[in-house]
């Protein structure tokens, strides 16, 4: 072979190899924009736990990041899923297929989070859950494309259940919202109670939109259980606590355990009604200087203090954008790898990390609602009872049913 021909062939082969290498690399940013979809409850009973607060938190993170990543604009889309899994699925499918949304945020309502996280895996997009609590999201229903960030039912159950059991309150009755979150919260709390030598006398499941809790509360009251565990959330929970006070349940010696209580719930109830409630939370605005500084900024926009969902939406969005920057692409698998690799150190969590099951591990906090005489301001609601280290707060990997977890 002549030297000139050989040189040409080698150059041609190198060109093909280079072209193949380039083709194998994901585009830095698909569709020339990073798109985040906030899929939340904008108008229903969970809207005060998500809704405009979630949207505001995500937009704050985008603004603080600079509005661009890898030189491309960051866009935020918003939709109301109306607490209907079919509606949520349709919206998410359109976002993925037509609008090219890269990450879906918030996803309050566990039935919806379970549905959309599976769809995100199918479409190779990312789902970051802050509003929903079902521990199934990182257990049997885990996916490689989803992150459960702020809290879950396992951590809530461990915190509040353990605190009350330590106080000698060992017999329980549950009022449980009849959907995925309520079932998981009752199940996780039952496991904690029984593991510590307690007993569950009974439970009643109520429809998610059953705003009148009177008959259910009377059943719980007649059970004579020391603790009535409220395994629900939203406006129904607020109404339950108000009705329980009217029926004299706490005056009769029974303890109400709000197994998921948001600071907006306490605001709605007022300290006179809510005082003494024991609850577990991932975030409190008045915890330290960093939480107070960020919460002040949030308050300026929303005219209320943030809760753990709001703080989680900001923190997780910022972590997602940092991961894109570190990965050099918005391709889901590459970004998820960076998100798991990078620690989380901000006002929300210190030394937080995302495990292989998608659980973001961080400290949790057990609080007691202050008496009116103890409060020094409009949003001064909680006093700290206990800090639960992240490694103790969430389900151990050895007990996980997540297929992504490698068992030794």
Tab-separated table of C-alpha atoms in Angstrom:
chain	number	residue	atom	x	y	z
A	1	UNK	CA	0.000	0.000	0.000
A	2	UNK	CA	1.365	3.419	-0.891
A	3	UNK	CA	2.197	5.749	1.989
A	4	UNK	CA	-0.229	8.434	0.801
A	5	UNK	CA	-3.156	6.012	0.597
A	6	UNK	CA	-2.275	4.562	4.030
A	7	UNK	CA	-2.245	8.051	5.567
A	8	UNK	CA	-5.662	8.820	4.071
A	9	UNK	CA	-7.130	5.556	5.382
A	10	UNK	CA	-5.761	6.150	8.866
A	11	UNK	CA	-7.135	9.695	8.847
A	12	UNK	CA	-10.520	8.440	7.642
A	13	UNK	CA	-10.618	5.777	10.371
A	14	UNK	CA	-9.746	8.362	12.988
A	15	UNK	CA	-12.506	10.614	11.704
A	16	UNK	CA	-15.070	7.791	11.927
A	17	UNK	CA	-13.856	6.880	15.426
A	18	UNK	CA	-14.090	10.504	16.539
A	19	UNK	CA	-17.565	10.851	15.023
A	20	UNK	CA	-18.689	7.684	16.800
A	21	UNK	CA	-17.273	8.970	20.091
A	22	UNK	CA	-19.059	12.292	19.668
A	23	UNK	CA	-22.309	10.527	18.769
A	24	UNK	CA	-22.002	8.411	21.910
A	25	UNK	CA	-21.781	11.496	24.155
A	26	UNK	CA	-25.075	12.944	25.379
A	27	UNK	CA	-25.834	16.460	24.222
A	28	UNK	CA	-24.804	18.937	26.936
A	29	UNK	CA	-28.351	20.278	27.291
A	30	UNK	CA	-31.192	18.669	25.368
A	31	UNK	CA	-33.539	20.992	23.479
A	32	UNK	CA	-31.372	23.997	24.428
A	33	UNK	CA	-33.092	24.421	27.814
A	34	UNK	CA	-33.370	22.696	31.180
A	35	UNK	CA	-37.052	22.382	32.013
A	36	UNK	CA	-38.414	21.791	35.508
A	37	UNK	CA	-42.087	20.965	35.963
A	38	UNK	CA	-43.717	21.652	39.342
A	39	UNK	CA	-46.603	19.184	39.513
A	40	UNK	CA	-48.565	20.014	42.636
A	41	UNK	CA	-51.917	20.732	44.273
A	42	UNK	CA	-52.705	24.352	43.438
A	43	UNK	CA	-56.304	24.436	44.621
A	44	UNK	CA	-57.252	21.397	46.720
A	45	UNK	CA	-56.930	20.307	50.338
A	46	UNK	CA	-53.125	19.947	50.141
A	47	UNK	CA	-52.506	23.303	48.449
A	48	UNK	CA	-51.331	24.966	51.684
A	49	UNK	CA	-48.694	22.207	51.951
A	50	UNK	CA	-47.510	22.656	48.369
A	51	UNK	CA	-49.124	24.827	45.683
A	52	UNK	CA	-47.805	28.362	45.368
A	53	UNK	CA	-45.229	27.706	48.088
A	54	UNK	CA	-43.674	24.889	46.057
A	55	UNK	CA	-43.622	26.990	42.895
A	56	UNK	CA	-42.071	29.925	44.751
A	57	UNK	CA	-39.354	27.751	46.311
A	58	UNK	CA	-38.375	26.184	42.976
A	59	UNK	CA	-38.288	29.568	41.253
A	60	UNK	CA	-36.143	31.000	44.058
A	61	UNK	CA	-33.630	28.195	43.523
A	62	UNK	CA	-33.545	28.822	39.770
A	63	UNK	CA	-33.024	32.556	40.310
A	64	UNK	CA	-30.305	31.978	42.925
A	65	UNK	CA	-28.527	29.596	40.551
A	66	UNK	CA	-28.452	32.375	37.966
A	67	UNK	CA	-31.265	31.354	35.624
A	68	UNK	CA	-28.948	29.331	33.396
A	69	UNK	CA	-26.974	26.094	33.597
A	70	UNK	CA	-24.263	25.073	31.140
A	71	UNK	CA	-25.067	28.286	29.308
A	72	UNK	CA	-28.697	27.335	28.662
A	73	UNK	CA	-31.842	28.835	30.203
A	74	UNK	CA	-33.732	27.105	33.018
A	75	UNK	CA	-37.501	27.091	32.528
A	76	UNK	CA	-40.158	26.340	35.164
A	77	UNK	CA	-43.536	24.898	34.171
A	78	UNK	CA	-46.451	24.567	36.629
A	79	UNK	CA	-49.524	22.335	36.646
A	80	UNK	CA	-52.309	21.458	39.091
A	81	UNK	CA	-52.842	17.690	39.334
A	82	UNK	CA	-56.099	18.180	41.306
A	83	UNK	CA	-55.191	15.153	43.467
A	84	UNK	CA	-56.186	12.847	40.612
A	85	UNK	CA	-53.586	10.230	39.590
A	86	UNK	CA	-54.993	10.007	36.063
A	87	UNK	CA	-54.767	13.770	35.638
A	88	UNK	CA	-51.232	13.796	37.026
A	89	UNK	CA	-50.162	10.967	34.746
A	90	UNK	CA	-51.566	12.736	31.684
A	91	UNK	CA	-49.867	16.006	32.562
A	92	UNK	CA	-46.525	14.326	33.244
A	93	UNK	CA	-46.705	12.296	30.033
A	94	UNK	CA	-47.325	15.459	27.995
A	95	UNK	CA	-44.490	17.227	29.787
A	96	UNK	CA	-42.079	14.405	29.013
A	97	UNK	CA	-43.189	13.643	25.451
A	98	UNK	CA	-44.174	17.057	24.093
A	99	UNK	CA	-42.661	19.770	26.305
A	100	UNK	CA	-39.382	17.905	26.974
A	101	UNK	CA	-39.446	18.500	30.738
A	102	UNK	CA	-36.288	17.127	32.365
A	103	UNK	CA	-37.330	16.984	36.033
A	104	UNK	CA	-40.669	16.943	37.839
A	105	UNK	CA	-40.757	18.487	41.321
A	106	UNK	CA	-42.921	18.418	44.464
A	107	UNK	CA	-45.489	15.688	43.595
A	108	UNK	CA	-47.623	16.032	46.705
A	109	UNK	CA	-50.111	13.168	47.224
A	110	UNK	CA	-48.399	9.786	47.490
A	111	UNK	CA	-50.631	8.044	44.957
A	112	UNK	CA	-49.551	10.645	42.406
A	113	UNK	CA	-45.870	10.479	43.390
A	114	UNK	CA	-45.874	6.700	42.988
A	115	UNK	CA	-47.469	6.973	39.540
A	116	UNK	CA	-45.309	9.800	38.176
A	117	UNK	CA	-42.016	8.408	39.507
A	118	UNK	CA	-42.619	5.197	37.583
A	119	UNK	CA	-43.413	7.209	34.447
A	120	UNK	CA	-40.241	9.256	34.898
A	121	UNK	CA	-38.230	6.043	34.920
A	122	UNK	CA	-39.919	4.854	31.717
A	123	UNK	CA	-39.150	8.155	29.982
A	124	UNK	CA	-35.640	8.498	31.468
A	125	UNK	CA	-36.488	11.732	33.256
A	126	UNK	CA	-36.095	12.628	36.946
A	127	UNK	CA	-38.727	12.914	39.690
A	128	UNK	CA	-37.875	14.667	42.975
A	129	UNK	CA	-40.515	14.184	45.658
A	130	UNK	CA	-40.911	16.630	48.527
A	131	UNK	CA	-44.644	16.837	49.118
A	132	UNK	CA	-45.487	13.145	49.430
A	133	UNK	CA	-44.540	10.872	52.282
A	134	UNK	CA	-45.122	7.196	51.477
A	135	UNK	CA	-41.995	5.233	52.341
A	136	UNK	CA	-42.833	2.879	49.463
A	137	UNK	CA	-41.164	5.452	47.209
A	138	UNK	CA	-37.757	4.251	48.400
A	139	UNK	CA	-38.814	0.741	49.333
A	140	UNK	CA	-40.634	-1.657	47.014
A	141	UNK	CA	-41.560	1.157	44.555
A	142	UNK	CA	-38.096	2.727	44.274
A	143	UNK	CA	-36.709	3.721	40.869
A	144	UNK	CA	-33.225	4.732	39.680
A	145	UNK	CA	-34.694	8.028	38.428
A	146	UNK	CA	-36.446	9.310	41.576
A	147	UNK	CA	-35.382	10.991	44.806
A	148	UNK	CA	-37.426	11.166	48.009
A	149	UNK	CA	-36.025	14.264	49.632
A	150	UNK	CA	-37.662	15.988	52.616
A	151	UNK	CA	-39.321	13.287	54.721
A	152	UNK	CA	-41.156	9.980	54.621
A	153	UNK	CA	-43.628	8.000	56.694
A	154	UNK	CA	-40.885	5.810	58.188
A	155	UNK	CA	-39.117	8.870	59.650
A	156	UNK	CA	-42.374	10.432	60.871
A	157	UNK	CA	-43.397	7.188	62.528
A	158	UNK	CA	-40.034	6.650	64.149
A	159	UNK	CA	-39.883	10.187	65.515
A	160	UNK	CA	-43.390	10.716	66.861
A	161	UNK	CA	-44.097	7.069	67.677
A	162	UNK	CA	-40.884	6.632	69.659
A	163	UNK	CA	-41.322	9.924	71.523
A	164	UNK	CA	-44.793	9.014	72.753
A	165	UNK	CA	-43.856	5.432	73.560
A	166	UNK	CA	-40.951	6.731	75.674
A	167	UNK	CA	-43.495	8.874	77.525
A	168	UNK	CA	-45.379	5.687	78.465
A	169	UNK	CA	-48.241	6.015	75.986
A	170	UNK	CA	-48.382	2.474	74.663
A	171	UNK	CA	-51.909	1.833	73.373
A	172	UNK	CA	-52.842	3.323	70.002
A	173	UNK	CA	-55.853	3.794	67.743
A	174	UNK	CA	-55.456	5.130	64.201
A	175	UNK	CA	-57.617	7.432	62.122
A	176	UNK	CA	-56.175	6.816	58.683
A	177	UNK	CA	-56.682	8.562	55.345
A	178	UNK	CA	-57.645	5.855	52.864
A	179	UNK	CA	-54.897	6.283	50.256
A	180	UNK	CA	-51.239	5.382	49.817
A	181	UNK	CA	-49.830	7.942	52.246
A	182	UNK	CA	-52.243	7.142	55.064
A	183	UNK	CA	-51.736	3.391	54.676
A	184	UNK	CA	-47.943	3.769	54.769
A	185	UNK	CA	-48.044	6.095	57.767
A	186	UNK	CA	-50.278	3.764	59.764
A	187	UNK	CA	-48.165	0.752	58.801
A	188	UNK	CA	-44.835	2.376	59.644
A	189	UNK	CA	-46.110	3.754	62.961
A	190	UNK	CA	-47.670	0.412	63.895
A	191	UNK	CA	-44.309	-1.274	63.346
A	192	UNK	CA	-42.590	1.253	65.655
A	193	UNK	CA	-45.252	0.927	68.366
A	194	UNK	CA	-45.136	-2.873	68.370
A	195	UNK	CA	-41.334	-2.994	68.272
A	196	UNK	CA	-41.290	-0.944	71.479
A	197	UNK	CA	-43.808	-3.136	73.267
A	198	UNK	CA	-46.966	-1.178	72.528
A	199	UNK	CA	-50.273	-2.299	71.060
A	200	UNK	CA	-52.680	-1.073	68.389
A	201	UNK	CA	-56.257	-1.432	69.594
A	202	UNK	CA	-57.840	-0.616	66.250
A	203	UNK	CA	-58.102	1.752	63.316
A	204	UNK	CA	-60.627	3.478	61.109
A	205	UNK	CA	-59.973	4.455	57.497
A	206	UNK	CA	-61.777	7.477	56.102
A	207	UNK	CA	-62.164	8.738	52.511
A	208	UNK	CA	-59.553	11.320	51.575
A	209	UNK	CA	-62.197	14.052	51.149
A	210	UNK	CA	-64.188	13.205	54.321
A	211	UNK	CA	-64.072	16.608	56.007
A	212	UNK	CA	-66.485	15.639	58.798
A	213	UNK	CA	-64.549	13.388	61.168
A	214	UNK	CA	-67.120	13.289	63.972
A	215	UNK	CA	-68.173	9.639	63.769
A	216	UNK	CA	-64.583	8.452	63.296
A	217	UNK	CA	-63.348	10.463	66.281
A	218	UNK	CA	-66.096	9.066	68.486
A	219	UNK	CA	-64.965	5.543	67.596
A	220	UNK	CA	-61.402	6.459	68.506
A	221	UNK	CA	-62.535	8.077	71.739
A	222	UNK	CA	-64.571	5.033	72.774
A	223	UNK	CA	-61.540	2.775	72.165
A	224	UNK	CA	-59.922	4.243	75.325
A	225	UNK	CA	-56.528	4.091	73.563
A	226	UNK	CA	-53.934	6.337	75.149
A	227	UNK	CA	-52.937	7.751	71.746
A	228	UNK	CA	-55.102	8.553	68.746
A	229	UNK	CA	-52.762	8.570	65.756
A	230	UNK	CA	-53.933	10.868	62.966
A	231	UNK	CA	-52.495	9.213	59.856
A	232	UNK	CA	-53.583	11.845	57.391
A	233	UNK	CA	-52.834	15.354	56.227
A	234	UNK	CA	-54.294	18.505	54.743
A	235	UNK	CA	-57.501	20.297	55.695
A	236	UNK	CA	-58.999	17.036	56.953
A	237	UNK	CA	-56.286	16.759	59.596
A	238	UNK	CA	-56.906	20.334	60.747
A	239	UNK	CA	-60.637	19.645	61.033
A	240	UNK	CA	-59.926	16.414	62.967
A	241	UNK	CA	-57.867	18.215	65.590
A	242	UNK	CA	-60.467	20.958	65.977
A	243	UNK	CA	-63.259	18.395	66.380
A	244	UNK	CA	-61.204	16.372	68.856
A	245	UNK	CA	-60.902	19.441	71.055
A	246	UNK	CA	-64.647	20.065	70.826
A	247	UNK	CA	-65.341	16.474	71.898
A	248	UNK	CA	-63.011	16.847	74.876
A	249	UNK	CA	-60.767	13.993	73.733
A	250	UNK	CA	-57.551	15.475	75.105
A	251	UNK	CA	-59.273	16.693	78.280
A	252	UNK	CA	-60.373	13.097	78.776
A	253	UNK	CA	-56.741	12.012	78.931
A	254	UNK	CA	-56.157	10.756	75.390
A	255	UNK	CA	-53.257	12.158	73.361
A	256	UNK	CA	-53.592	13.267	69.760
A	257	UNK	CA	-50.581	12.376	67.632
A	258	UNK	CA	-50.445	14.352	64.402
A	259	UNK	CA	-48.254	12.018	62.387
A	260	UNK	CA	-47.768	14.601	59.638
A	261	UNK	CA	-48.226	18.179	60.771
A	262	UNK	CA	-47.156	21.196	58.715
A	263	UNK	CA	-46.465	24.609	60.222
A	264	UNK	CA	-49.345	25.949	58.132
A	265	UNK	CA	-51.613	23.508	60.006
A	266	UNK	CA	-50.513	25.011	63.321
A	267	UNK	CA	-51.208	28.481	61.958
A	268	UNK	CA	-54.728	27.394	60.963
A	269	UNK	CA	-55.367	25.730	64.326
A	270	UNK	CA	-53.866	28.396	66.566
A	271	UNK	CA	-51.689	27.579	69.565
A	272	UNK	CA	-54.615	27.337	71.957
A	273	UNK	CA	-55.923	24.342	69.995
A	274	UNK	CA	-52.602	22.873	68.834
A	275	UNK	CA	-50.556	23.267	72.041
A	276	UNK	CA	-48.868	20.110	73.233
A	277	UNK	CA	-48.982	18.301	69.869
A	278	UNK	CA	-45.871	16.204	69.315
A	279	UNK	CA	-44.683	16.052	65.707
A	280	UNK	CA	-41.685	15.093	63.608
A	281	UNK	CA	-40.315	17.409	60.953
A	282	UNK	CA	-37.355	17.895	58.629
A	283	UNK	CA	-37.223	21.676	58.849
A	284	UNK	CA	-38.174	24.556	61.108
A	285	UNK	CA	-37.649	28.144	60.052
A	286	UNK	CA	-36.272	29.186	63.454
A	287	UNK	CA	-33.721	26.373	63.846
A	288	UNK	CA	-30.553	28.433	63.214
A	289	UNK	CA	-29.207	31.528	61.452
A	290	UNK	CA	-29.227	29.873	58.008
A	291	UNK	CA	-32.838	28.692	58.253
A	292	UNK	CA	-33.924	32.103	59.498
A	293	UNK	CA	-32.158	33.935	56.658
A	294	UNK	CA	-33.667	31.789	53.904
A	295	UNK	CA	-37.090	31.778	55.558
A	296	UNK	CA	-37.103	35.565	55.722
A	297	UNK	CA	-36.623	35.694	51.950
A	298	UNK	CA	-39.405	33.164	51.435
A	299	UNK	CA	-41.703	35.097	53.780
A	300	UNK	CA	-41.183	38.281	51.770
A	301	UNK	CA	-42.723	36.514	48.770
A	302	UNK	CA	-45.369	34.286	50.347
A	303	UNK	CA	-46.268	36.249	53.503
A	304	UNK	CA	-45.965	33.056	55.516
A	305	UNK	CA	-43.102	31.035	56.920
A	306	UNK	CA	-41.905	28.027	54.895
A	307	UNK	CA	-42.360	24.400	55.892
A	308	UNK	CA	-40.235	21.350	55.103
A	309	UNK	CA	-41.848	20.896	51.692
A	310	UNK	CA	-40.969	24.425	50.610
A	311	UNK	CA	-37.428	24.177	51.965
A	312	UNK	CA	-37.008	20.739	50.378
A	313	UNK	CA	-38.218	21.975	46.997
A	314	UNK	CA	-35.612	24.760	47.046
A	315	UNK	CA	-32.768	22.580	48.314
A	316	UNK	CA	-33.440	19.691	45.932
A	317	UNK	CA	-33.821	21.978	42.908
A	318	UNK	CA	-30.501	23.621	43.717
A	319	UNK	CA	-28.871	20.204	44.161
A	320	UNK	CA	-30.317	19.053	40.816
A	321	UNK	CA	-28.927	22.097	38.996
A	322	UNK	CA	-25.501	21.676	40.618
A	323	UNK	CA	-25.518	18.045	39.472
A	324	UNK	CA	-26.238	19.082	35.876
A	325	UNK	CA	-23.342	21.499	36.039
A	326	UNK	CA	-21.050	18.810	37.476
A	327	UNK	CA	-22.174	16.185	34.947
A	328	UNK	CA	-21.855	18.552	31.991
A	329	UNK	CA	-25.239	17.345	30.704
A	330	UNK	CA	-28.915	17.191	31.645
A	331	UNK	CA	-29.174	13.506	30.664
A	332	UNK	CA	-31.036	11.816	33.521
A	333	UNK	CA	-28.709	8.924	34.337
A	334	UNK	CA	-25.614	11.134	34.379
A	335	UNK	CA	-27.350	13.720	36.560
A	336	UNK	CA	-28.689	11.108	38.985
A	337	UNK	CA	-25.176	9.714	39.341
A	338	UNK	CA	-23.858	13.152	40.305
A	339	UNK	CA	-26.757	13.774	42.665
A	340	UNK	CA	-25.932	10.579	44.543
A	341	UNK	CA	-22.222	11.381	44.506
A	342	UNK	CA	-22.435	14.965	45.780
A	343	UNK	CA	-23.154	15.707	49.475
A	344	UNK	CA	-25.852	18.214	50.428
A	345	UNK	CA	-24.775	21.036	52.728
A	346	UNK	CA	-27.142	23.973	52.900
A	347	UNK	CA	-29.725	25.511	55.238
A	348	UNK	CA	-31.960	22.461	54.828
A	349	UNK	CA	-29.484	19.663	55.573
A	350	UNK	CA	-25.908	19.128	56.684
A	351	UNK	CA	-23.982	16.204	55.203
A	352	UNK	CA	-27.112	14.976	53.471
A	353	UNK	CA	-26.696	12.250	50.893
A	354	UNK	CA	-28.844	10.390	48.394
A	355	UNK	CA	-28.666	6.609	48.789
A	356	UNK	CA	-29.023	4.034	46.035
A	357	UNK	CA	-32.717	3.608	46.928
A	358	UNK	CA	-33.339	7.313	46.242
A	359	UNK	CA	-33.714	8.293	49.897
A	360	UNK	CA	-32.043	11.592	50.827
A	361	UNK	CA	-30.703	10.919	54.304
A	362	UNK	CA	-30.538	13.812	56.773
A	363	UNK	CA	-31.365	14.611	60.380
A	364	UNK	CA	-35.003	14.754	61.490
A	365	UNK	CA	-36.418	16.666	64.459
A	366	UNK	CA	-39.093	15.920	67.048
A	367	UNK	CA	-40.920	19.072	68.166
A	368	UNK	CA	-43.654	19.925	70.636
A	369	UNK	CA	-46.094	22.753	69.884
A	370	UNK	CA	-45.686	25.585	72.371
A	371	UNK	CA	-48.340	26.856	74.721
A	372	UNK	CA	-49.603	30.363	73.850
A	373	UNK	CA	-47.710	31.787	76.845
A	374	UNK	CA	-44.425	30.379	75.509
A	375	UNK	CA	-44.676	31.878	72.013
A	376	UNK	CA	-42.796	35.100	71.330
A	377	UNK	CA	-44.157	35.849	67.872
A	378	UNK	CA	-46.632	35.049	65.101
A	379	UNK	CA	-44.746	31.988	63.808
A	380	UNK	CA	-42.956	30.981	67.022
A	381	UNK	CA	-44.624	27.579	67.347
A	382	UNK	CA	-42.170	24.781	68.167
A	383	UNK	CA	-39.797	23.714	70.909
A	384	UNK	CA	-37.269	20.995	70.168
A	385	UNK	CA	-37.584	17.674	71.975
A	386	UNK	CA	-35.120	15.498	70.089
A	387	UNK	CA	-32.765	15.377	67.102
A	388	UNK	CA	-32.797	12.060	65.222
A	389	UNK	CA	-29.569	11.504	63.242
A	390	UNK	CA	-30.169	10.712	59.595
A	391	UNK	CA	-28.788	7.194	59.841
A	392	UNK	CA	-31.398	6.421	62.501
A	393	UNK	CA	-34.282	8.429	61.057
A	394	UNK	CA	-34.806	6.490	57.826
A	395	UNK	CA	-35.303	2.837	56.960
A	396	UNK	CA	-31.987	0.920	57.117
A	397	UNK	CA	-30.885	-0.463	53.767
A	398	UNK	CA	-30.654	-3.933	55.291
A	399	UNK	CA	-34.451	-3.851	55.703
A	400	UNK	CA	-35.134	-2.413	52.267
A	401	UNK	CA	-37.216	-4.111	49.588
A	402	UNK	CA	-35.813	-1.773	46.922
A	403	UNK	CA	-34.375	-3.894	44.077
A	404	UNK	CA	-31.616	-1.303	43.566
A	405	UNK	CA	-30.106	-2.059	46.966
A	406	UNK	CA	-27.295	-4.577	46.928
A	407	UNK	CA	-27.543	-6.936	49.876
A	408	UNK	CA	-24.314	-8.200	51.414
